[in-house]
Amino acid sequence: MQFLNPNVFYFLLLPLLLLMILIVSNKENIQLHFSKNILDKLTVNNKSMAKTTRNILYFLVLVLFVISLSRPVINEKEQNLKQNLIPVVVALDVSKSMQAEDIYPNRIELAKKKLQAVLDLARNSTIGIVLFAKDSFILSPVTEDFVSLRYIVDNLDTKLDFANGSNISAVLEAVSYMLKDFGAKNLIILSDGGNKDDYGDEIEFAKQNNITVYTIGIATKKGSAIPQGKGYMTDNNGNIVTVKLNEFIKELSINTGGGYIDYTLDSSDINAILENINSTSKKEQLQTQKIKTYTELFYYPLALGVFLLFISLSSLPKIRTLKDKNLSLLLLPLLFYTSDTKAELFDFRSIESGNKYYENKQFDKAAKEYSKIKQTPQSLYNKANALYKSGKYKEAVESYSKIRSGDDMLNFKTFHNLGNSYVKSQDLQKAKESYEKALKIKEDKDTIQNLKRVKKELEKQNKKKNKEQNNKDKDSKKKEQKSKEKEKKGDKNKEDKSNKKSDKQDDDENQQKNSKSKDSKDKKAYKKEPISDIEEKKWMKILENKKTPIFLQKVNTKKGNSDEHQPW
């Protein structure tokens, strides 16, 4: 047997030693003041568990939990895990014709979504990505890291300025280079069909290199113009070019043992191709991983520790005599009553009638019966509950406020219900104070929720008050400004005549001063004014939306594009 996490013993050694010292040295306070003989005479025999025994059980529970955390195991074995995957390369056409808008929003965006669908749906595959126009570019070699591939595809800028043309030959050469170490070579082309009418050379190359080609036609038979700037692309004669689906690419797919399918708005086209690849292609062993297996034993000490923990916590007070049992049966209905009623035995009749009225929802009568009982914290609490239920919230507040008890649970309930009564009485500030006092005693979900609602309502009221005050201040300021403007107009009319001559001289001097001080003011203003929150959020959005630059590896191909006269 061995432990997979032996360090756990070192981390928990100190707490174990401290607990052991406490078990050995700790004594009851009473043992420090009386001898053992006197204690034996005074002590009543009790069948409950002794403190030392309980501490020893706690110690054993902690030891067992530590052993469980250290993870004991047996029967260690080493197995070789073989990973068999199917290599697939996806080629994305990024030529000018893929900017056509016969498919919303355009062909290239749909092709990009199809590429994302391949990454989502591919199983037991290793995938590489190629971009092609006149030349081919390796976006990613074949890999099993689909997380990185998704990031690359999501950040791919499809508006890059690639050279004109759709060179399928360059794609096949790139696939042959990428999958040279694999027996199965599968290629999925996402394109509108390219420019050629005859793919004989491409078919011969694919057969020689055992490349199986699958194509999804990303275009319509009606076709569409190619957007360019504010207009559309034209040929040498100035006519607008309309690019349709080139169906001749079907021959390439069919003659290489693959298949062709028109695009669909859902992922059924991708599913069909991937199912065909999985059924026809042989999986290849890429790598072998060594994995160790064990027989786990941690649950044995864990189960024993939980069992001993239950035993150590199960020592409850026992009823020894028949009289105690009868008395407990008599008080049992009072202990479990919904309004938490506790009272003296002589007030039993009033309590019983009050309880009946309370159960029958006759809360006024219940409050009268509870008021007949001797005023104790519990009787006041029951009376206040009845008043609250009857809708007499102010009287309920008075009753709750009179309660003084040493029972924390009763105090918690009192403050909670007092807060509810203040809410009903529209005194939200005192309600907030009551809820806060209740939460100091005990954390309760209902109390926390009530406190949040009260705080929100208080904030709303404060906002309304602030708005009203601001509106009043604005009105007063407007009135003052109007009165000042009237006074200024009268003064200006008198001074205009006398100031006309001096204004010309002052203007010349001011222009010289202003020209010198403009530069210094601009610099100070630039330094003093920090960027606002709105501007900061704006720039952050721009940075988030900005595409991360992706590095492409150009594939040096032997055969170039022969259709350079067509700029799409």
Coordinates of C-alpha atoms in Angstrom, one line a residue:
M1 CA 0.0 0.0 0.0
Q2 CA 1.2 3.5 -0.7
F3 CA -0.1 7.1 -0.2
L4 CA -0.5 9.4 -3.2
N5 CA -0.6 12.5 -1.1
P6 CA 1.8 11.9 1.8
N7 CA 2.4 15.6 2.4
V8 CA -1.0 15.8 4.1
F9 CA 0.5 14.1 7.1
Y10 CA 3.1 16.9 7.6
F11 CA 0.5 19.7 7.2
L12 CA -1.9 18.2 9.8
L13 CA 0.7 16.9 12.3
L14 CA 0.7 20.1 14.4
P15 CA -3.1 20.2 14.9
L16 CA -3.1 16.5 15.9
L17 CA -0.4 17.1 18.5
L18 CA -2.3 20.1 19.9
L19 CA -5.5 18.1 20.2
M20 CA -3.7 15.2 21.9
I21 CA -2.2 17.6 24.5
L22 CA -5.6 19.1 25.2
I23 CA -7.1 15.6 25.7
V24 CA -4.4 14.6 28.2
S25 CA -4.1 17.9 30.1
N26 CA -7.6 19.3 30.0
K27 CA -9.8 19.0 33.1
E28 CA -13.1 20.3 34.1
N29 CA -13.0 23.5 36.1
I30 CA -14.8 21.8 39.0
Q31 CA -12.0 19.2 39.3
L32 CA -9.5 22.0 40.1
H33 CA -11.4 23.0 43.3
F34 CA -12.7 19.6 44.8
S35 CA -10.9 16.4 45.5
K36 CA -11.9 13.2 43.7
N37 CA -13.6 11.6 46.8
I38 CA -15.9 14.5 47.2
L39 CA -16.7 14.7 43.5
D40 CA -17.6 11.0 43.5
K41 CA -20.1 11.6 46.3
L42 CA -21.6 14.7 44.7
T43 CA -21.7 13.4 41.1
V44 CA -25.0 11.9 39.9
N45 CA -24.5 8.8 37.8
N46 CA -25.0 9.7 34.2
K47 CA -24.9 7.4 31.2
S48 CA -24.0 10.2 28.8
M49 CA -20.5 10.2 27.2
A50 CA -17.7 11.7 29.2
K51 CA -15.8 14.7 27.9
T52 CA -12.4 12.8 27.7
T53 CA -14.0 10.0 25.8
R54 CA -15.6 12.5 23.4
N55 CA -12.2 14.2 22.8
I56 CA -10.6 10.9 22.1
L57 CA -13.2 10.1 19.5
Y58 CA -12.6 13.5 17.9
F59 CA -8.9 12.7 17.8
L60 CA -9.6 9.4 16.1
V61 CA -12.0 11.0 13.6
L62 CA -9.3 13.6 12.7
V63 CA -6.7 10.9 12.2
L64 CA -9.0 8.9 10.0
F65 CA -9.8 12.0 7.9
V66 CA -6.1 12.7 7.5
I67 CA -5.4 9.2 6.3
S68 CA -8.3 9.5 3.8
L69 CA -6.9 12.8 2.5
S70 CA -3.5 11.2 2.0
R71 CA -5.2 8.9 -0.5
P72 CA -4.1 5.3 0.2
V73 CA -4.0 3.0 -2.8
I74 CA -2.9 -0.6 -3.7
N75 CA -2.5 -2.6 -7.0
E76 CA -0.6 0.0 -8.9
K77 CA -0.7 -0.7 -12.7
E78 CA 0.6 1.1 -15.7
Q79 CA -1.4 1.1 -18.9
N80 CA -0.6 2.4 -22.4
L81 CA -3.4 4.6 -23.8
K82 CA -3.3 4.8 -27.6
Q83 CA -4.9 7.8 -29.3
N84 CA -6.3 7.1 -32.8
L85 CA -7.4 10.1 -34.8
I86 CA -8.4 11.0 -38.3
P87 CA -6.4 13.9 -40.0
V88 CA -8.6 16.6 -41.7
V89 CA -7.6 19.8 -43.3
V90 CA -10.2 22.6 -43.9
A91 CA -9.5 25.0 -46.7
L92 CA -11.2 28.4 -46.6
D93 CA -11.6 30.4 -49.8
V94 CA -10.7 34.1 -49.1
S95 CA -10.7 35.3 -52.8
K96 CA -12.6 38.5 -53.9
S97 CA -15.6 36.5 -55.1
M98 CA -16.2 35.3 -51.5
Q99 CA -17.2 38.9 -50.7
A100 CA -20.4 38.5 -52.8
E101 CA -23.6 39.1 -50.8
D102 CA -26.0 36.5 -52.4
I103 CA -25.7 34.8 -49.0
Y104 CA -26.3 37.0 -45.9
P105 CA -24.2 38.8 -44.8
N106 CA -21.7 37.4 -47.4
R107 CA -20.1 34.2 -48.6
I108 CA -16.9 34.5 -46.5
E109 CA -18.8 35.0 -43.2
L110 CA -20.9 31.9 -43.9
A111 CA -17.8 29.9 -44.8
K112 CA -16.3 31.1 -41.5
K113 CA -19.3 29.8 -39.6
K114 CA -19.0 26.5 -41.3
L115 CA -15.4 26.3 -40.2
Q116 CA -16.5 27.0 -36.6
A117 CA -19.1 24.2 -37.0
V118 CA -16.4 21.7 -38.1
L119 CA -14.5 22.5 -34.9
D120 CA -17.6 22.1 -32.8
L121 CA -18.8 18.8 -34.4
A122 CA -15.6 17.0 -35.2
R123 CA -14.9 13.9 -33.1
N124 CA -11.8 11.7 -33.0
S125 CA -10.1 14.1 -35.5
T126 CA -7.0 16.3 -35.7
I127 CA -7.6 19.4 -37.8
G128 CA -5.5 21.9 -39.8
I129 CA -6.7 25.1 -41.5
V130 CA -5.6 26.6 -44.8
L131 CA -6.6 29.9 -46.3
F132 CA -6.3 30.3 -50.1
A133 CA -6.8 32.7 -52.9
K134 CA -4.1 33.0 -55.6
D135 CA -1.7 31.4 -53.0
S136 CA -2.2 29.1 -50.0
F137 CA -1.5 30.1 -46.4
I138 CA -1.3 27.7 -43.5
L139 CA -3.4 29.2 -40.7
S140 CA -2.8 26.2 -38.3
P141 CA -1.1 22.9 -38.8
V142 CA -3.0 19.7 -37.8
T143 CA -3.6 19.8 -34.1
E144 CA -5.9 18.4 -31.4
D145 CA -6.0 21.7 -29.5
F146 CA -9.5 22.8 -30.6
V147 CA -9.5 25.6 -28.0
S148 CA -6.7 27.4 -29.7
L149 CA -8.2 26.7 -33.1
R150 CA -11.5 28.3 -32.1
Y151 CA -9.6 31.4 -30.8
I152 CA -7.7 31.7 -34.1
V153 CA -10.8 31.4 -36.2
D154 CA -12.8 33.8 -34.0
N155 CA -10.1 36.4 -34.4
L156 CA -9.6 35.8 -38.1
D157 CA -10.0 39.0 -40.1
T158 CA -11.6 37.9 -43.4
K159 CA -11.2 41.4 -45.0
L160 CA -7.4 40.9 -45.5
D161 CA -6.2 42.0 -48.9
F162 CA -5.2 38.7 -50.5
A163 CA -4.0 38.4 -54.1
N164 CA -6.7 37.8 -56.7
G165 CA -7.8 34.3 -57.8
S166 CA -8.8 30.9 -56.4
N167 CA -5.9 28.4 -56.8
I168 CA -7.1 24.9 -55.9
S169 CA -3.8 23.4 -57.0
A170 CA -2.0 25.4 -54.3
V171 CA -4.5 24.1 -51.7
L172 CA -3.7 20.4 -52.7
E173 CA 0.0 21.0 -52.5
A174 CA -0.4 22.6 -49.0
V175 CA -2.5 19.6 -47.9
S176 CA 0.1 17.2 -49.3
Y177 CA 2.8 19.0 -47.3
M178 CA 0.8 19.2 -44.1
L179 CA -0.3 15.5 -44.1
K180 CA 2.9 13.9 -45.5
D181 CA 3.3 11.7 -42.4
F182 CA -0.3 10.4 -42.5
G183 CA -1.8 7.6 -44.6
A184 CA -5.3 9.2 -44.7
K185 CA -5.5 12.7 -46.2
N186 CA -9.0 14.4 -46.0
L187 CA -9.6 17.9 -47.4
I188 CA -12.8 19.9 -46.8
I189 CA -13.0 22.9 -49.2
L190 CA -15.3 25.8 -48.3
S191 CA -15.5 27.8 -51.6
D192 CA -17.8 29.1 -54.3
G193 CA -16.1 26.8 -56.8
G194 CA -13.2 28.9 -58.0
N195 CA -12.7 30.1 -61.6
K196 CA -11.8 27.0 -63.7
D197 CA -14.0 24.9 -66.0
D198 CA -11.7 21.9 -65.9
Y199 CA -10.1 20.5 -62.8
G200 CA -8.3 17.5 -64.5
D201 CA -4.8 18.5 -63.2
E202 CA -6.1 18.9 -59.7
I203 CA -7.9 15.5 -59.8
E204 CA -4.7 13.7 -61.0
F205 CA -2.6 15.4 -58.3
A206 CA -5.1 14.4 -55.6
K207 CA -5.1 10.8 -56.7
Q208 CA -1.4 10.6 -56.8
N209 CA -1.1 11.9 -53.3
N210 CA -4.2 9.9 -51.9
I211 CA -6.1 13.1 -51.0
T212 CA -9.8 12.8 -50.6
V213 CA -11.6 16.0 -51.4
Y214 CA -15.0 17.1 -49.9
T215 CA -16.5 20.4 -51.0
I216 CA -19.3 22.6 -49.7
G217 CA -20.5 25.1 -52.3
I218 CA -20.8 28.5 -50.6
A219 CA -22.7 30.4 -53.3
T220 CA -26.0 30.5 -55.1
K221 CA -26.7 29.6 -58.8
K222 CA -28.2 33.1 -59.4
G223 CA -25.0 34.7 -58.3
S224 CA -24.3 38.3 -57.1
A225 CA -22.0 41.3 -57.7
I226 CA -18.8 41.8 -55.7
P227 CA -18.8 44.9 -53.5
Q228 CA -15.8 47.1 -53.9
G229 CA -15.6 50.4 -52.1
K230 CA -18.9 52.3 -52.6
G231 CA -19.7 50.4 -55.8
Y232 CA -19.2 46.9 -57.3
M233 CA -16.3 45.2 -59.1
T234 CA -16.2 45.6 -62.9
D235 CA -14.4 43.8 -65.7
N236 CA -12.0 45.4 -68.2
N237 CA -15.0 46.6 -70.3
G238 CA -16.5 48.4 -67.3
N239 CA -19.4 45.9 -66.8
I240 CA -20.4 44.8 -63.3
V241 CA -19.2 41.2 -62.6
T242 CA -21.8 38.7 -61.4
V243 CA -20.2 35.7 -59.8
K244 CA -22.2 32.4 -59.6
L245 CA -21.6 29.0 -58.1
N246 CA -19.0 27.1 -60.1
E247 CA -20.4 23.6 -60.2
F248 CA -17.4 22.2 -62.1
I249 CA -15.7 21.7 -58.7
K250 CA -18.0 18.7 -58.2
E251 CA -15.8 16.7 -60.5
L252 CA -12.8 17.2 -58.2
S253 CA -14.8 16.0 -55.2
I254 CA -16.5 13.0 -56.8
N255 CA -13.4 11.7 -58.8
T256 CA -11.2 11.7 -55.6
G257 CA -13.5 9.6 -53.6
G258 CA -15.0 12.4 -51.6
G259 CA -18.3 14.3 -52.1
Y260 CA -19.9 17.6 -52.8
I261 CA -22.8 19.2 -51.1
D262 CA -24.5 22.6 -51.4
Y263 CA -24.5 24.8 -48.3
T264 CA -27.3 24.7 -45.7
L265 CA -28.3 27.3 -43.2
D266 CA -27.9 24.7 -40.4
S267 CA -25.0 22.3 -39.7
S268 CA -26.5 19.3 -41.6
D269 CA -23.9 19.7 -44.5
I270 CA -21.0 19.6 -42.0
N271 CA -22.5 16.5 -40.2
A272 CA -23.0 14.7 -43.5
I273 CA -19.3 15.2 -44.5
L274 CA -17.9 14.3 -41.1
E275 CA -20.0 11.2 -40.9
N276 CA -18.7 10.1 -44.3
I277 CA -15.1 10.8 -43.2
N278 CA -15.5 8.8 -40.0
S279 CA -17.0 5.8 -41.8
T280 CA -14.5 5.7 -44.7
S281 CA -11.2 6.9 -43.3
K282 CA -8.9 4.8 -41.1
K283 CA -7.9 6.2 -37.8
E284 CA -4.2 6.7 -37.3
Q285 CA -2.3 6.2 -34.1
L286 CA -0.8 9.6 -33.3
Q287 CA 0.7 9.0 -29.8
T288 CA 0.7 6.7 -26.8
Q289 CA 0.3 7.9 -23.3
K290 CA 1.2 5.9 -20.1
I291 CA -1.5 6.0 -17.4
K292 CA -1.2 4.6 -13.9
T293 CA -4.3 3.0 -12.3
Y294 CA -4.8 2.1 -8.7
T295 CA -7.3 0.5 -6.4
E296 CA -8.5 3.4 -4.1
L297 CA -8.8 2.8 -0.3
F298 CA -9.6 6.3 0.9
Y299 CA -13.3 5.6 1.4
Y300 CA -12.7 3.0 4.2
P301 CA -11.0 5.4 6.7
L302 CA -13.5 8.1 5.6
A303 CA -16.5 6.0 6.3
L304 CA -15.1 4.9 9.7
G305 CA -14.3 8.5 10.6
V306 CA -17.9 9.7 9.7
F307 CA -19.3 6.8 11.8
L308 CA -17.2 7.8 14.9
L309 CA -18.1 11.4 14.4
F310 CA -21.8 10.6 14.6
I311 CA -21.2 8.5 17.7
S312 CA -19.3 11.4 19.4
L313 CA -22.2 13.8 18.6
S314 CA -25.0 11.5 19.5
S315 CA -24.9 11.9 23.3
L316 CA -28.3 13.5 24.2
P317 CA -29.8 14.0 27.6
K318 CA -32.0 11.0 28.7
I319 CA -35.3 11.0 30.7
R320 CA -34.7 8.7 33.6
T321 CA -38.1 8.5 35.5
L322 CA -41.7 8.1 34.5
K323 CA -42.6 11.4 36.1
D324 CA -40.2 13.2 33.8
K325 CA -41.7 11.4 30.9
N326 CA -45.3 12.4 31.8
L327 CA -44.2 16.0 32.3
S328 CA -42.4 16.1 29.0
L329 CA -45.5 14.7 27.3
L330 CA -47.6 17.5 28.9
L331 CA -45.3 20.3 27.7
L332 CA -44.6 18.8 24.3
P333 CA -47.5 20.7 22.5
L334 CA -46.4 23.9 24.0
L335 CA -42.8 23.5 22.9
F336 CA -43.7 22.8 19.3
Y337 CA -46.6 25.3 18.9
T338 CA -46.1 27.5 15.8
S339 CA -46.2 30.8 17.7
D340 CA -43.3 29.5 20.0
T341 CA -45.6 29.8 23.1
K342 CA -43.9 29.2 26.5
A343 CA -45.7 30.2 29.7
E344 CA -46.3 29.3 33.3
L345 CA -48.4 26.2 34.1
F346 CA -51.2 28.3 35.8
D347 CA -51.9 30.2 32.6
F348 CA -52.5 27.0 30.7
R349 CA -56.2 27.7 30.0
S350 CA -55.6 31.2 28.6
I351 CA -52.8 29.8 26.5
E352 CA -55.0 27.0 25.2
S353 CA -57.9 29.3 24.3
G354 CA -55.5 31.9 22.8
N355 CA -53.9 29.1 20.7
K356 CA -57.3 28.0 19.4
Y357 CA -58.2 31.6 18.4
Y358 CA -54.8 32.0 16.7
E359 CA -55.3 28.7 14.8
N360 CA -58.8 29.8 13.7
K361 CA -57.3 33.2 12.6
Q362 CA -59.3 35.1 15.2
F363 CA -56.3 37.2 16.0
D364 CA -58.2 40.0 18.0
K365 CA -59.6 37.4 20.5
A366 CA -56.2 35.6 20.6
A367 CA -54.5 38.9 21.6
K368 CA -57.1 39.5 24.4
E369 CA -56.4 36.0 25.8
Y370 CA -52.7 36.4 25.6
S371 CA -53.0 39.8 27.5
K372 CA -54.7 37.9 30.4
I373 CA -51.5 35.9 30.9
K374 CA -48.8 37.1 33.3
Q375 CA -46.5 39.4 31.3
T376 CA -43.4 37.4 30.4
P377 CA -41.2 37.8 27.3
Q378 CA -43.0 34.9 25.7
S379 CA -46.5 36.0 26.5
L380 CA -45.7 39.5 25.1
Y381 CA -44.3 37.9 22.0
N382 CA -47.4 35.9 21.4
K383 CA -49.6 38.9 22.0
A384 CA -47.5 41.0 19.6
N385 CA -47.8 38.3 16.9
A386 CA -51.6 38.2 17.3
L387 CA -51.8 42.0 17.0
Y388 CA -49.6 42.0 13.9
K389 CA -51.8 39.3 12.3
S390 CA -54.9 41.4 13.1
G391 CA -53.4 44.5 11.3
K392 CA -52.8 46.5 14.5
Y393 CA -49.2 47.3 13.6
K394 CA -48.6 50.2 16.0
E395 CA -49.9 48.2 19.0
A396 CA -47.7 45.2 17.8
V397 CA -44.7 47.6 17.8
E398 CA -45.5 48.6 21.4
S399 CA -45.7 44.9 22.5
Y400 CA -42.5 43.9 20.7
S401 CA -40.7 46.9 22.2
K402 CA -41.5 45.8 25.8
I403 CA -39.8 42.4 25.4
R404 CA -36.6 41.9 27.4
S405 CA -35.2 38.4 27.3
G406 CA -32.0 36.5 27.8
D407 CA -33.0 34.1 25.1
D408 CA -31.1 35.0 21.9
M409 CA -33.5 33.1 19.7
L410 CA -36.5 34.9 21.1
N411 CA -34.7 38.2 20.8
F412 CA -33.9 37.5 17.1
K413 CA -37.5 36.7 16.4
T414 CA -38.6 39.8 18.2
F415 CA -36.4 42.1 16.3
H416 CA -37.3 40.4 13.0
N417 CA -41.0 40.8 13.6
L418 CA -40.5 44.3 15.0
G419 CA -38.9 45.2 11.7
N420 CA -41.9 43.8 9.8
S421 CA -44.2 45.9 12.0
Y422 CA -42.2 49.1 11.3
V423 CA -42.4 48.4 7.6
K424 CA -46.2 48.1 7.8
S425 CA -46.2 51.3 9.8
Q426 CA -44.2 53.1 7.0
D427 CA -41.3 53.7 9.4
L428 CA -38.5 52.3 7.2
Q429 CA -35.6 53.8 9.2
K430 CA -36.6 52.0 12.4
A431 CA -37.3 48.8 10.4
K432 CA -33.8 48.9 9.1
E433 CA -32.4 49.3 12.6
S434 CA -34.5 46.4 13.9
Y435 CA -33.4 44.1 11.1
E436 CA -29.7 45.0 11.7
K437 CA -30.2 44.1 15.4
A438 CA -31.7 40.8 14.5
L439 CA -28.8 40.0 12.1
K440 CA -26.3 40.7 14.9
I441 CA -27.8 37.8 16.8
K442 CA -28.3 35.4 13.9
E443 CA -27.8 35.5 10.1
D444 CA -31.1 34.7 8.4
K445 CA -31.9 34.7 4.7
D446 CA -35.4 36.2 5.2
T447 CA -34.0 39.0 7.4
I448 CA -31.2 39.7 5.0
Q449 CA -33.7 40.0 2.1
N450 CA -36.1 42.2 4.1
L451 CA -33.1 44.5 5.0
K452 CA -32.1 44.8 1.4
R453 CA -35.6 45.7 0.3
V454 CA -35.9 48.4 3.1
K455 CA -32.5 49.9 2.1
K456 CA -33.5 50.0 -1.6
E457 CA -36.8 51.8 -0.6
L458 CA -34.9 54.2 1.6
E459 CA -32.5 55.0 -1.3
K460 CA -35.4 55.7 -3.6
Q461 CA -37.0 58.1 -1.0
N462 CA -33.6 59.8 -0.5
K463 CA -33.2 60.2 -4.3
K464 CA -36.7 61.7 -4.6
K465 CA -35.9 64.2 -1.8
N466 CA -32.6 65.1 -3.4
K467 CA -34.3 65.6 -6.8
E468 CA -37.0 67.9 -5.2
Q469 CA -34.3 69.9 -3.4
N470 CA -32.2 70.2 -6.6
N471 CA -35.3 71.4 -8.5
K472 CA -36.0 74.0 -5.9
D473 CA -32.3 75.1 -5.9
K474 CA -32.4 75.3 -9.7
D475 CA -35.6 77.4 -9.7
S476 CA -34.1 79.8 -7.2
K477 CA -30.9 80.1 -9.2
K478 CA -32.8 80.9 -12.4
K479 CA -34.7 83.6 -10.6
E480 CA -31.5 85.2 -9.3
Q481 CA -29.8 85.0 -12.7
K482 CA -32.7 86.7 -14.4
S483 CA -32.7 89.5 -11.9
K484 CA -28.9 89.9 -12.3
E485 CA -29.2 89.9 -16.1
K486 CA -31.7 92.7 -15.9
E487 CA -29.4 94.8 -13.7
K488 CA -26.4 94.1 -16.0
K489 CA -28.3 95.2 -19.1
G490 CA -29.1 98.6 -17.5
D491 CA -25.5 99.1 -16.5
K492 CA -24.1 98.0 -19.9
N493 CA -26.2 100.6 -21.7
K494 CA -24.7 103.3 -19.6
E495 CA -21.1 102.1 -19.8
D496 CA -21.0 101.2 -23.6
K497 CA -20.6 104.8 -24.7
S498 CA -17.7 105.6 -22.4
N499 CA -15.9 102.2 -23.0
K500 CA -15.9 102.2 -26.8
K501 CA -12.7 104.3 -27.1
S502 CA -10.8 102.4 -24.5
D503 CA -11.9 99.0 -25.9
K504 CA -9.7 99.3 -29.0
Q505 CA -6.5 100.0 -27.0
D506 CA -7.3 97.2 -24.5
D507 CA -8.1 94.7 -27.4
D508 CA -4.6 95.2 -28.9
E509 CA -2.9 94.5 -25.6
N510 CA -5.2 91.6 -24.8
Q511 CA -4.4 89.9 -28.1
Q512 CA -0.7 89.9 -27.4
K513 CA -1.2 88.6 -23.9
N514 CA -3.7 85.9 -25.1
S515 CA -1.3 84.6 -27.8
K516 CA 1.5 84.1 -25.2
S517 CA -0.7 82.5 -22.6
K518 CA -2.6 80.1 -25.0
D519 CA 0.2 77.6 -25.2
S520 CA 0.8 77.4 -21.5
K521 CA -3.0 77.1 -20.8
D522 CA -3.4 74.3 -23.3
K523 CA -0.5 72.4 -21.7
K524 CA -1.9 72.9 -18.2
A525 CA -5.4 71.8 -19.3
Y526 CA -4.0 68.7 -21.0
K527 CA -2.1 67.8 -17.8
K528 CA -4.9 68.5 -15.4
E529 CA -7.9 66.9 -17.2
P530 CA -7.9 63.1 -16.7
I531 CA -9.7 60.8 -19.1
S532 CA -13.4 60.3 -18.2
D533 CA -15.1 57.0 -17.4
I534 CA -17.1 57.2 -20.6
E535 CA -14.0 57.7 -22.7
E536 CA -12.2 54.9 -21.0
K537 CA -15.1 52.5 -21.6
K538 CA -15.2 53.6 -25.3
W539 CA -11.5 52.9 -25.8
M540 CA -11.7 49.6 -24.0
K541 CA -14.5 48.5 -26.3
I542 CA -12.4 49.4 -29.3
L543 CA -9.5 47.4 -28.0
E544 CA -11.8 44.4 -27.3
N545 CA -13.3 44.5 -30.7
K546 CA -9.9 44.8 -32.4
K547 CA -8.9 41.6 -34.1
T548 CA -5.7 39.9 -32.8
P549 CA -3.1 39.7 -35.6
I550 CA -2.8 36.1 -36.9
F551 CA 0.4 34.9 -38.5
L552 CA 0.1 33.0 -41.8
Q553 CA 2.7 30.7 -43.4
K554 CA 2.7 31.0 -47.1
V555 CA 3.1 27.7 -49.0
N556 CA 5.5 27.7 -51.9
T557 CA 3.7 25.9 -54.7
K558 CA 5.0 24.7 -58.0
K559 CA 1.9 25.6 -60.0
G560 CA 0.5 29.1 -59.9
N561 CA -2.9 30.4 -60.7
S562 CA -3.6 30.4 -64.5
D563 CA -6.7 32.6 -64.2
E564 CA -5.1 35.9 -63.3
H565 CA -7.2 37.7 -66.0
Q566 CA -10.2 37.3 -63.8
P567 CA -9.7 39.6 -60.7
W568 CA -12.1 37.6 -58.5

